[in-house]
Coordinates of N, CA and C and ligand atoms in Angstrom, one line a residue:
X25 N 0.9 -1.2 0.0 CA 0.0 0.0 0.0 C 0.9 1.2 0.0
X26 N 0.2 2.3 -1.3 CA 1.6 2.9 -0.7 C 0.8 4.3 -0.3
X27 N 1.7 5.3 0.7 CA 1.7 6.4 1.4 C 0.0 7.5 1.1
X28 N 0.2 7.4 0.0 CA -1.5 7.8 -0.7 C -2.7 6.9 -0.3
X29 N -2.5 6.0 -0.5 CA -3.5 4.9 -0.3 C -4.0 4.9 1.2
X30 N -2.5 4.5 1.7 CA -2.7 4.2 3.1 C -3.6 5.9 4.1
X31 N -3.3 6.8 3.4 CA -3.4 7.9 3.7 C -5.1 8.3 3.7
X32 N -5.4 7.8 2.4 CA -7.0 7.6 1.9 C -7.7 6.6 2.8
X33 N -7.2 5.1 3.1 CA -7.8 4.4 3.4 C -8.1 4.8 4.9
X34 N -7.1 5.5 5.8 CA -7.9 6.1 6.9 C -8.2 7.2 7.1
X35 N -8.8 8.2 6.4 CA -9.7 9.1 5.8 C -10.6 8.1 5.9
X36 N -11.1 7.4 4.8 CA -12.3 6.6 4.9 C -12.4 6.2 5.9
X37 N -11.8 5.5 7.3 CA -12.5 5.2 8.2 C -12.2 5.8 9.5
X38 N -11.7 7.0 9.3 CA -12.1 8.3 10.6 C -13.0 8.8 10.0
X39 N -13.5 8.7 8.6 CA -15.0 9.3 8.3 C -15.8 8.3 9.0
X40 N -15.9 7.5 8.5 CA -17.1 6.5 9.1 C -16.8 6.3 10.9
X41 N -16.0 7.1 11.6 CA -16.2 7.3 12.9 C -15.4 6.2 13.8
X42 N -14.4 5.6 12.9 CA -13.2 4.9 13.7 C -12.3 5.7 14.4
X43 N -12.3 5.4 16.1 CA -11.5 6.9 16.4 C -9.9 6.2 16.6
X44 N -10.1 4.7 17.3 CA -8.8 4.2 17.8 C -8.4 3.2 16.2
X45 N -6.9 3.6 15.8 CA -6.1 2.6 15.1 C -5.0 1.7 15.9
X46 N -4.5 1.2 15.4 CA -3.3 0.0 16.0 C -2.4 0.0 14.8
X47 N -1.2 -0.2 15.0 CA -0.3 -0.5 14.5 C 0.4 -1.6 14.9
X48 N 0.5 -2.4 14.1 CA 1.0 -3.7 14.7 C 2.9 -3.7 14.1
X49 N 3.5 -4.1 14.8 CA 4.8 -4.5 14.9 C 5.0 -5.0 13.5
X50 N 6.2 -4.2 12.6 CA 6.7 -4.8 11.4 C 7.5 -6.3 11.4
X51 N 7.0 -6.9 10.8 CA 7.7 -8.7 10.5 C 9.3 -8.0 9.9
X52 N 10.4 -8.7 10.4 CA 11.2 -8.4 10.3 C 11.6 -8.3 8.8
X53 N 11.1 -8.6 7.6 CA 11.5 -8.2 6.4 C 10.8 -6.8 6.3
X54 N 10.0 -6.8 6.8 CA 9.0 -5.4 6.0 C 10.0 -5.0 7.0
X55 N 11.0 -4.4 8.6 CA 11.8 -3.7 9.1 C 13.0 -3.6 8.2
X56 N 13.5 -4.8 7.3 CA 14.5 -4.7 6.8 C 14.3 -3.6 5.4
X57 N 13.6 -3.8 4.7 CA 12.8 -3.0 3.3 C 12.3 -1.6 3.6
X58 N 11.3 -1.7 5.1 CA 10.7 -0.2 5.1 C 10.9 0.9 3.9
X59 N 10.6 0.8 2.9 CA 10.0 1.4 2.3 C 9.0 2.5 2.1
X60 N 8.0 1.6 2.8 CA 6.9 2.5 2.8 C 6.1 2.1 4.5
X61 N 5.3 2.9 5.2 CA 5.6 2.3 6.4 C 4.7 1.3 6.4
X62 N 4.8 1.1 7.6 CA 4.0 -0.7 7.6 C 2.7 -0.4 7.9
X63 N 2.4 -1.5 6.7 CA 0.5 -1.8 7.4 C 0.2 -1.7 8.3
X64 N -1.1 -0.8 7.9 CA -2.0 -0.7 9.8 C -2.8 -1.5 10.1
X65 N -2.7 -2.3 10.9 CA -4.2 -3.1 12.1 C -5.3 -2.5 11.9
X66 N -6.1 -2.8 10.7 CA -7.3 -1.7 10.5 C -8.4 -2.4 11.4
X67 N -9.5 -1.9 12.1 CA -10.4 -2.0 13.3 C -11.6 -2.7 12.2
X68 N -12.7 -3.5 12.7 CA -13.4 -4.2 12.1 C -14.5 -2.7 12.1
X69 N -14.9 -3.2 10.9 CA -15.9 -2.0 10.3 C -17.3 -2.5 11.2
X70 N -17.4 -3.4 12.1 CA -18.8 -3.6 12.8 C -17.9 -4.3 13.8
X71 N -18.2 -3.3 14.6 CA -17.9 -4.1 16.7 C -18.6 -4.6 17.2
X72 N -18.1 -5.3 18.1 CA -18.7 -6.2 18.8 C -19.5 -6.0 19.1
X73 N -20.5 -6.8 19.6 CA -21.9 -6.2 20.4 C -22.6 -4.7 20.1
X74 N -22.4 -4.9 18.7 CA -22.7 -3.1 17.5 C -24.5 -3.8 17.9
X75 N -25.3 -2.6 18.0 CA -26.6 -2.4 17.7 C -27.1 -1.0 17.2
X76 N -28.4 -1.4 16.8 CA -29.1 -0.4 16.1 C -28.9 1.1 16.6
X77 N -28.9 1.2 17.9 CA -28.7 2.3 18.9 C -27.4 2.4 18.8
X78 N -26.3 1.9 18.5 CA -24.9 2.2 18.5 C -24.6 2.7 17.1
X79 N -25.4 2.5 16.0 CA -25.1 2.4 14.8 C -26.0 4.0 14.4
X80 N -26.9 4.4 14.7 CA -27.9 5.7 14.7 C -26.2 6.7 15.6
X81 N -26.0 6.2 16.5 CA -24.9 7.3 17.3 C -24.0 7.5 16.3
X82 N -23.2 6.4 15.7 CA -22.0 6.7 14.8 C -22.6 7.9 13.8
X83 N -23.9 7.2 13.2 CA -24.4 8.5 12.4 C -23.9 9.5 12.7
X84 N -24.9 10.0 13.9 CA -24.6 11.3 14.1 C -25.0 12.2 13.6
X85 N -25.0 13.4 13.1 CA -25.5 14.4 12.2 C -24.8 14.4 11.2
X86 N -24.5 13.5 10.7 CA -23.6 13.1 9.1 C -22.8 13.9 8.2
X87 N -22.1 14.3 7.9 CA -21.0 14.9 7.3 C -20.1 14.7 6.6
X88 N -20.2 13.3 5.9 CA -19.3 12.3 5.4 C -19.5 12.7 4.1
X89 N -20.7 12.9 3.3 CA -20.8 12.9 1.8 C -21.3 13.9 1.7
X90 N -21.7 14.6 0.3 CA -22.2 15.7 0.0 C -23.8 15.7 -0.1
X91 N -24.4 14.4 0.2 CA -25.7 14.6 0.7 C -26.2 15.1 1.9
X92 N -25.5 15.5 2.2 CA -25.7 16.3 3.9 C -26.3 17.5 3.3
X93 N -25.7 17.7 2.6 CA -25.8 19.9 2.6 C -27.5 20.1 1.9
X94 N -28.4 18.7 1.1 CA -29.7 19.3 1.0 C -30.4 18.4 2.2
X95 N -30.5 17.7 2.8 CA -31.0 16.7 3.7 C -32.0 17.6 4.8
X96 N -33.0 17.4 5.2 CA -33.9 17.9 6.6 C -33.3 17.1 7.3
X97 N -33.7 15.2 6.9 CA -33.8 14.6 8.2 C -32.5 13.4 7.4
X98 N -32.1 12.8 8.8 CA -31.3 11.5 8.4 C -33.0 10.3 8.1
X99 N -32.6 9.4 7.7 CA -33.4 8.6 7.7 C -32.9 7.1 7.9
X100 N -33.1 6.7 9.4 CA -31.9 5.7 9.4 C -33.0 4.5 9.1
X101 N -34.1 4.2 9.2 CA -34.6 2.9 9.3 C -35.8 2.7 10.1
X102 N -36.6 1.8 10.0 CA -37.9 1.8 11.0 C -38.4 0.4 10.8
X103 N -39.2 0.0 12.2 CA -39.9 -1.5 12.2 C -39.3 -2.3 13.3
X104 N -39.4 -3.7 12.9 CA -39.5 -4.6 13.6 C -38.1 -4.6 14.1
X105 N -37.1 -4.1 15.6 CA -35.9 -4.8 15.4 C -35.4 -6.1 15.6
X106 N -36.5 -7.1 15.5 CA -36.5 -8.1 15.8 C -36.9 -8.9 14.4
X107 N -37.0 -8.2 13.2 CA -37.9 -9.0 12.1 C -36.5 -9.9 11.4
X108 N -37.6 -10.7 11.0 CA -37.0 -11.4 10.0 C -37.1 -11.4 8.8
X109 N -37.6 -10.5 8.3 CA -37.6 -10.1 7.2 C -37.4 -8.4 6.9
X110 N -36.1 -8.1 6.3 CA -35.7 -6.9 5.8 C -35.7 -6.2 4.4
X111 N -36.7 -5.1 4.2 CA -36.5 -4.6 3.1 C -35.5 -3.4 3.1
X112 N -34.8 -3.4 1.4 CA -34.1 -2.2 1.6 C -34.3 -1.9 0.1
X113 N -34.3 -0.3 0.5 CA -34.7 0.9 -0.7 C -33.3 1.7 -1.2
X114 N -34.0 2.3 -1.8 CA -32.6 3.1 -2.4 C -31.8 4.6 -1.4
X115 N -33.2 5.5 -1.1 CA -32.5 6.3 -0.3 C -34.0 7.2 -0.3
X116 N -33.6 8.1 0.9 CA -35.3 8.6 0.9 C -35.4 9.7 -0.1
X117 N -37.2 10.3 -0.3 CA -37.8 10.9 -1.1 C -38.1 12.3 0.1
X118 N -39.0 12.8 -1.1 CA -39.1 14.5 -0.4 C -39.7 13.9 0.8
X119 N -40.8 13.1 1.1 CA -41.8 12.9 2.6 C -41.3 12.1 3.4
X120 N -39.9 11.2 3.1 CA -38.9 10.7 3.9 C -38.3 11.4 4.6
X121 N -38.1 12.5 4.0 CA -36.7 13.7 4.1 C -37.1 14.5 5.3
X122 N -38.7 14.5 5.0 CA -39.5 15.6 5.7 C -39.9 14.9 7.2
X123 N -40.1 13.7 7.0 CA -40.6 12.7 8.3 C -39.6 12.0 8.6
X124 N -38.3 12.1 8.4 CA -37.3 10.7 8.9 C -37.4 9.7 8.9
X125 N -38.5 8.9 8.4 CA -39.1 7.5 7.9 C -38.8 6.8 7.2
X126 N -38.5 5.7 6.4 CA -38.5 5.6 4.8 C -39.6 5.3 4.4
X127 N -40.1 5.3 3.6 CA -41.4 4.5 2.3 C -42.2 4.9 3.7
X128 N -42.7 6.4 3.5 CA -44.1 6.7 3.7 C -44.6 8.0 2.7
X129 N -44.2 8.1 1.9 CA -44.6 8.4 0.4 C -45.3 7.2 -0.4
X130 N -45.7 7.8 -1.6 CA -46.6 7.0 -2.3 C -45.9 5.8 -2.4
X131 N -44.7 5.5 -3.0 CA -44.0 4.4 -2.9 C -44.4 3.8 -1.9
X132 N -43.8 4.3 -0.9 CA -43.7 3.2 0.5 C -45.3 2.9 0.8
X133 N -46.5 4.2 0.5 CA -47.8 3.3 0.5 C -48.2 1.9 0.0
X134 N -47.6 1.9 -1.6 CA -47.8 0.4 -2.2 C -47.3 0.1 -1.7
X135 N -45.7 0.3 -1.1 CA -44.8 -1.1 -0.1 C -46.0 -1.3 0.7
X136 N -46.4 -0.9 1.8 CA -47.2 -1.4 2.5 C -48.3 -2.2 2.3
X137 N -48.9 -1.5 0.9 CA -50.1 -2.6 0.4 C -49.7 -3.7 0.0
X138 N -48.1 -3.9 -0.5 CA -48.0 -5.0 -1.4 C -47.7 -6.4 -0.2
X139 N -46.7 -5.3 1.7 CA -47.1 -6.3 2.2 C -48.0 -7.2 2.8
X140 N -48.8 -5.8 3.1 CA -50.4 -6.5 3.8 C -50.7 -7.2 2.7
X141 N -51.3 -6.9 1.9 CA -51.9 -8.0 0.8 C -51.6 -9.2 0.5
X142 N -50.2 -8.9 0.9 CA -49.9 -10.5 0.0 C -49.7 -11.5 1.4
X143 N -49.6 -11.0 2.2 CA -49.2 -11.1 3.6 C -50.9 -12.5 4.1
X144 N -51.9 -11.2 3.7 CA -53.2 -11.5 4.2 C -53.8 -12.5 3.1
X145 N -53.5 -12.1 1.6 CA -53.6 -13.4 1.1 C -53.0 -15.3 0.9
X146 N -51.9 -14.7 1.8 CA -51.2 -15.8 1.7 C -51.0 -16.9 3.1
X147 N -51.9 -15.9 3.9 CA -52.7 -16.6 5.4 C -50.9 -16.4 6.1
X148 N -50.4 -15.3 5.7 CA -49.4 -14.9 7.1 C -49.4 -13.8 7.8
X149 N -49.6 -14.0 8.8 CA -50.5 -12.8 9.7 C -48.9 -12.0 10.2
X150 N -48.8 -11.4 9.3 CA -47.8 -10.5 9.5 C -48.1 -9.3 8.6
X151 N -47.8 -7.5 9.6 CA -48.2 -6.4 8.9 C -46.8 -5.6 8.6
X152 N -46.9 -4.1 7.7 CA -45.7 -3.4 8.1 C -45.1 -3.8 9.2
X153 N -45.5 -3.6 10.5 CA -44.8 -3.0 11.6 C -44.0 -4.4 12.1
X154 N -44.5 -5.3 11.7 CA -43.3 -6.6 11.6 C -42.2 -6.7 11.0
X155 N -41.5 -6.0 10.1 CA -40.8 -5.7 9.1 C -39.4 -5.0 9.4
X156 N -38.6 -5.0 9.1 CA -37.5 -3.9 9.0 C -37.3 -3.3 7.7
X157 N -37.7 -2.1 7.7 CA -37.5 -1.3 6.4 C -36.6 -0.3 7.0
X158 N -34.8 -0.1 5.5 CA -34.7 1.1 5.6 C -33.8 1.1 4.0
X159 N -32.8 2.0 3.7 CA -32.3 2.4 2.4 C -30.6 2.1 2.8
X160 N -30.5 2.1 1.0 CA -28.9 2.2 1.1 C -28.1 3.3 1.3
X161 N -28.5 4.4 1.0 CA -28.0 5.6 1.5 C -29.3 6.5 2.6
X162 N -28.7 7.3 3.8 CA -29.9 7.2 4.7 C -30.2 9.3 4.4
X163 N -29.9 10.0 3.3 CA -30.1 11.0 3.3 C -30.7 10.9 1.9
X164 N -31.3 12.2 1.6 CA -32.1 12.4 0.4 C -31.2 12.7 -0.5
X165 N -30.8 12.1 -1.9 CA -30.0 12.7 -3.2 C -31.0 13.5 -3.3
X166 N -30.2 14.9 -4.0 CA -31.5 15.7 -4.8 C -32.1 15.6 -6.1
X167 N -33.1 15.8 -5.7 CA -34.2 15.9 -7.1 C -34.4 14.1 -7.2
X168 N -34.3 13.4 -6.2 CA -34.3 11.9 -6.0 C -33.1 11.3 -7.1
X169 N -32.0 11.8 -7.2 CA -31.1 11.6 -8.3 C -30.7 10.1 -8.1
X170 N -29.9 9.3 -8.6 CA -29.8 8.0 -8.0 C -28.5 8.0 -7.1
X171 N -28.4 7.5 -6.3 CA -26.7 7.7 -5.0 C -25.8 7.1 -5.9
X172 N -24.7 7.8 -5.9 CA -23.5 7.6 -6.5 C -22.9 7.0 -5.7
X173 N -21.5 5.8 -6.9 CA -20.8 5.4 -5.9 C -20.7 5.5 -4.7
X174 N -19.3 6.7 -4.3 CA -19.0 7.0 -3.2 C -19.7 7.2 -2.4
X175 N -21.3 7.9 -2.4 CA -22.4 8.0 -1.8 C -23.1 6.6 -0.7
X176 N -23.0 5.5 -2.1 CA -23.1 4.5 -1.7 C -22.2 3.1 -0.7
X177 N -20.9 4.2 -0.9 CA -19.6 3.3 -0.6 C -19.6 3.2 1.4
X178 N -19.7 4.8 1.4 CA -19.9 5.5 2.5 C -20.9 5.3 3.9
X179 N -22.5 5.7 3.0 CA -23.7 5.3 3.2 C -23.6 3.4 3.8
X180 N -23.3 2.7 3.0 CA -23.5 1.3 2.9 C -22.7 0.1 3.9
X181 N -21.9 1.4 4.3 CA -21.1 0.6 6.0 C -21.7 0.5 7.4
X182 N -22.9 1.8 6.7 CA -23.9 1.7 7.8 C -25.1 0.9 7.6
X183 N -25.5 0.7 6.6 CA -26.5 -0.2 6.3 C -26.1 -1.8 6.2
X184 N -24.7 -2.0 6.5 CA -24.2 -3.4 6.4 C -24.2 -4.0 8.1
X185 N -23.9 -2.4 8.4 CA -23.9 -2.8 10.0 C -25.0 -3.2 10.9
X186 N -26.3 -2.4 10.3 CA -27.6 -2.4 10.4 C -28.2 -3.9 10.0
X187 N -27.7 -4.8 8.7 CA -28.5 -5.9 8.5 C -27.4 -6.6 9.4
X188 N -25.9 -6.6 10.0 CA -25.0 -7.8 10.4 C -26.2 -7.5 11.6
X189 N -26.6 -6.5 12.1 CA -27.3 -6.8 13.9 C -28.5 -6.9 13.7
X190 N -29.3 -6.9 12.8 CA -30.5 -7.8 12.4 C -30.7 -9.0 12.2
X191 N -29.8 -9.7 12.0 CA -29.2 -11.1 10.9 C -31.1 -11.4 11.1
X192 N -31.6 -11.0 9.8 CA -32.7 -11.3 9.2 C -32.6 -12.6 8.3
X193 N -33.7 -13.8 8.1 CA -33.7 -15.0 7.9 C -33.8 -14.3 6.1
X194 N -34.3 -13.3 5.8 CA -34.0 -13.1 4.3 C -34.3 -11.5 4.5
X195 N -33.7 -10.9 3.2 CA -33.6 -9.8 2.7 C -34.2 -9.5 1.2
X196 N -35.2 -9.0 1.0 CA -35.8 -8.1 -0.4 C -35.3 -6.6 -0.8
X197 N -34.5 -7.0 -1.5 CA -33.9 -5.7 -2.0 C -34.8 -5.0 -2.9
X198 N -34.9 -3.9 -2.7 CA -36.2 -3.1 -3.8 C -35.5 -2.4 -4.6
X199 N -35.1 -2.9 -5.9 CA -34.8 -2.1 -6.9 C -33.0 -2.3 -7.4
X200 N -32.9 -1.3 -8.3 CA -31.1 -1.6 -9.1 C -30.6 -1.1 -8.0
X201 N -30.5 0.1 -7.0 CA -29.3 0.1 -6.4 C -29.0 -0.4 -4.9
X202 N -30.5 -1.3 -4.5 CA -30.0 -1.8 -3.0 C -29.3 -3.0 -3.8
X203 N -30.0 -3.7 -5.3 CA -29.1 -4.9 -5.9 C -28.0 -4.7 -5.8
X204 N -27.1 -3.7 -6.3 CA -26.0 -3.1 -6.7 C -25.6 -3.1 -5.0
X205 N -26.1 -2.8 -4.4 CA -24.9 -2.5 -2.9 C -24.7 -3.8 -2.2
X206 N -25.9 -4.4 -2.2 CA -25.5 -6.2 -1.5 C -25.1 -7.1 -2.5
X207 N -25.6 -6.8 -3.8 CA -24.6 -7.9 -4.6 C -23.5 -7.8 -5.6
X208 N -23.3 -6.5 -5.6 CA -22.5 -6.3 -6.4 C -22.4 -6.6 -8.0
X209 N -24.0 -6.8 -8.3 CA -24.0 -7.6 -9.7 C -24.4 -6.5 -10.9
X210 N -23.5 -6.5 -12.0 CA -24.2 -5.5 -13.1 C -25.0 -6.0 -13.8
X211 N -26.0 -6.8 -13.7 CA -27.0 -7.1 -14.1 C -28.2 -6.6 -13.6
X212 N -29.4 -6.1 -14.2 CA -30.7 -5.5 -13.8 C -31.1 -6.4 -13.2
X213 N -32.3 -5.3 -12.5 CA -33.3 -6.1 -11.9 C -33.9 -7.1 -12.4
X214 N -34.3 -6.3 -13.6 CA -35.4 -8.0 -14.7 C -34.4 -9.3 -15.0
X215 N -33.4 -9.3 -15.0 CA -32.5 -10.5 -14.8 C -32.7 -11.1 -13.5
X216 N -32.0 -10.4 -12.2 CA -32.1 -11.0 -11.2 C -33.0 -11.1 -10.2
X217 N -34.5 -10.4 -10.6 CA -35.6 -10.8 -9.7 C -36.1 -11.9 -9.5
X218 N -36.9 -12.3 -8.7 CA -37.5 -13.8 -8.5 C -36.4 -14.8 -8.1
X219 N -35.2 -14.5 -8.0 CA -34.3 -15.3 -7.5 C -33.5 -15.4 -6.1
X220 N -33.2 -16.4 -6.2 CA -32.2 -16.3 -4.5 C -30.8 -15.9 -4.9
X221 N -30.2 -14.8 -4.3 CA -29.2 -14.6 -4.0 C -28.5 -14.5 -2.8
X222 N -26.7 -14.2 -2.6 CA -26.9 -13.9 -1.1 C -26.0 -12.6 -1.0
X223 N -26.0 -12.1 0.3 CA -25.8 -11.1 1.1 C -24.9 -11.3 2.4
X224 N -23.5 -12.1 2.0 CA -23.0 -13.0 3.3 C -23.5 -14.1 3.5
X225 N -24.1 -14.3 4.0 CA -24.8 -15.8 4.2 C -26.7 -15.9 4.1
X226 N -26.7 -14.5 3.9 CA -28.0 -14.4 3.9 C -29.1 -14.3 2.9
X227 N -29.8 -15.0 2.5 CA -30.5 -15.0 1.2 C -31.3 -13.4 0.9
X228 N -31.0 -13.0 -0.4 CA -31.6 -12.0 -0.6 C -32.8 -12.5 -1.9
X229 N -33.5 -11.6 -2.2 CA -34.8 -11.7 -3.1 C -34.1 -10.5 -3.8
X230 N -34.4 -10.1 -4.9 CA -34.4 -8.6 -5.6 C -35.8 -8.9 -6.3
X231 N -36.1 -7.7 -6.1 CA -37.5 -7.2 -7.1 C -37.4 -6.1 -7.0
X232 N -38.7 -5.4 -7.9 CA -38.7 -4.0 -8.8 C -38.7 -3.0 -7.5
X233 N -38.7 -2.0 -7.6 CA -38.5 -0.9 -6.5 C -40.1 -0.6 -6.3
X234 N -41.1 -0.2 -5.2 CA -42.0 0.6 -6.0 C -42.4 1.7 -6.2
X235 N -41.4 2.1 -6.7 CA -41.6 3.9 -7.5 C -41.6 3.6 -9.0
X236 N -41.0 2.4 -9.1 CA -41.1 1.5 -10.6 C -42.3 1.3 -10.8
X237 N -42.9 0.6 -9.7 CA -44.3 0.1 -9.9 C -45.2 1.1 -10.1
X238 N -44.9 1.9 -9.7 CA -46.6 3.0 -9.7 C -46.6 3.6 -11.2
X239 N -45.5 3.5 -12.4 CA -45.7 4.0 -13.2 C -46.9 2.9 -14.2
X240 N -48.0 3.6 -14.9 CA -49.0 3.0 -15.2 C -48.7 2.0 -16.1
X241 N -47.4 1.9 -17.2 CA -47.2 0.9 -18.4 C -46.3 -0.5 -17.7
X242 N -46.3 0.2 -16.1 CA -45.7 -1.7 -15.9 C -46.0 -2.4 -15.1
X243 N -47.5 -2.1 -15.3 CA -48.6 -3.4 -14.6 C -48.0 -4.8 -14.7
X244 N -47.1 -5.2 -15.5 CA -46.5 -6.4 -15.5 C -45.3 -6.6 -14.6
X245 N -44.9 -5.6 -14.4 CA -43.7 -6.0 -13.2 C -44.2 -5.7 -12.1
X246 N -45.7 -5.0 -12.0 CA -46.2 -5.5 -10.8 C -47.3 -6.8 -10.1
X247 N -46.9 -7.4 -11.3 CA -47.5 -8.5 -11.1 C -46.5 -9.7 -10.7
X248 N -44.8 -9.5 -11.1 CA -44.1 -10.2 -10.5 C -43.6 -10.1 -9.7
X249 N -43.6 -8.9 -9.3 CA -43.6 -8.0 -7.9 C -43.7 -8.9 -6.6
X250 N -45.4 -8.9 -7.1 CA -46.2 -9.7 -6.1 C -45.8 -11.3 -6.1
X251 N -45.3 -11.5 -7.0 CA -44.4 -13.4 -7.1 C -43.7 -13.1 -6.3
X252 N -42.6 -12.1 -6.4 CA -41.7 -12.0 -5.5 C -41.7 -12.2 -4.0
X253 N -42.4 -11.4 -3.7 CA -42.8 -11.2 -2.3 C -43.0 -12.3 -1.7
X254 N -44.5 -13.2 -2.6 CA -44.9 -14.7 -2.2 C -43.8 -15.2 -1.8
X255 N -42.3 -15.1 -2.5 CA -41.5 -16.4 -2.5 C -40.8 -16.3 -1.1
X256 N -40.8 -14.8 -0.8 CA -40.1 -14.1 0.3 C -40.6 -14.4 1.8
X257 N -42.2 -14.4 1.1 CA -42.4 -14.6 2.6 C -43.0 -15.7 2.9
X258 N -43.3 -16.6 2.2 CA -43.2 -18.0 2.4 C -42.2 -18.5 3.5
X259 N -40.9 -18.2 2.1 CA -39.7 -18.7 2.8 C -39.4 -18.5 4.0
X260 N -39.5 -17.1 4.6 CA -39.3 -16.5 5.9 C -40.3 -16.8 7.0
X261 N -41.5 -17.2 6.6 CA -42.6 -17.2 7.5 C -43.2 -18.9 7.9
X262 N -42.8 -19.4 7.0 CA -43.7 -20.8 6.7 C -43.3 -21.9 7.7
Ligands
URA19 N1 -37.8 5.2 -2.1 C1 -36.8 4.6 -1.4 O1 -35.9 3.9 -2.0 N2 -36.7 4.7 -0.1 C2 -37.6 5.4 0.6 O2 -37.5 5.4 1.8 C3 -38.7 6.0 -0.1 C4 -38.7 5.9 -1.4

């Protein structure tokens, strides 16, 4: 690693609110070479006995990315902290922004219908408030732009930390960029919906977002929508 790097790489994590580093003792070749100085003991990006309440603190009033400067509210997440089943969104909208909530705009209204419904059709007596919903980045991009990389890079240490102290029995990613942050895959949604993937050890579903859905010409991806979900909460509930 050289001097830049190493220089950047903790920047990145005295942003994300690492305060203590270690240096560990150079192995006698790297003392012989020094070069460049020796690798640092970097701290695990989720501590021990990390919870929800520990992970809202690191937050903080956020200042890490340039989504700070249009934001009202952070929006860390809401629901069940005990569910086993976790959705995640992309990042909140203007009535997120305004309420600290996620998906309680029109979007997150369908979310809610699509869980009751399919929930109540499918004889599993589970509502929203069973649930863990939140986003991959926890501030509003403007004009709902989509979170960029670094946005997401930043954002997404916190949301990793958030599903490791959930360990939810599955996860429904809603849409291309929670796909993109837990799987890392450049393939669309319409490729990878309806399927199992994982998230560490943990099974993920992807399907359409629903801000996708409410647009009137794709009655058809809301109809797989709803396959999706079935498969999700079968799995998780049955
Ligand atoms: N869209 C999202 O991705 N998240 C929200 O919280 C609301 C709308």
């Amino acid at each position: 690693m050289t001097p830049e790097e190493l220089r950047k790489r903790l920047t990145f994590y005295q942003d994300l609110g690492v305060k203590e580093l270690y240096r560990r003792a150079p192995t006698p070749i790297e003392a012989e070479v020094a070069v460049v100085p020796a690798i640092m003991e970097l701290p695990s990006l989720e501590p021990d006995g990390d919870s929800l309440a520990r992970i809202r603190e690191d937050i903080g009033d956020c200042r890490r990315c340039r989504l700070c400067e249009q934001r009202s509210k952070i929006v860390f997440g809401s629901g069940n902290e005990e569910a086993r089943l976790v959705f995640v969104g992309e990042g909140p909208g203007a009535d997120e922004d305004a309420q600290g909530l996620p998906f309680v705009g029109r979007a997150g209204q369908l979310l809610t219908q699509m869980i009751e419904n399919t929930a109540s059709k499918e004889g599993i007596p589970i509502q929203r408030k069973d649930v863990y919903i939140c986003n991959v980045v926890k501030c509003r991009p403007p004009e709902n732009r989509t979170p960029q990389p670094d946005e997401m890079e930043i954002c997404g240490q916190f949301l990793f930390r958030q599903l490791m102290t959930l360990k939810p029995t599955a996860i429904c990613a809603l849409g291309a960029t929670a796909a993109k942050a837990l799987l890392n895959s450049k393939e669309g949604v319409t490729r990878m919906r309806g399927k199992w993937h994982k998230w560490r050890d943990i099974p993920v579903m992807v399907t359409y977002h629903p801000s996708y859905l409410l647009r009137p010409y794709n009655q058809n991806a809301k109809r797989e929508a709803w396959e999706d979900l079935k498969k999700v909460m079968h799995f998780v509930y049955d």
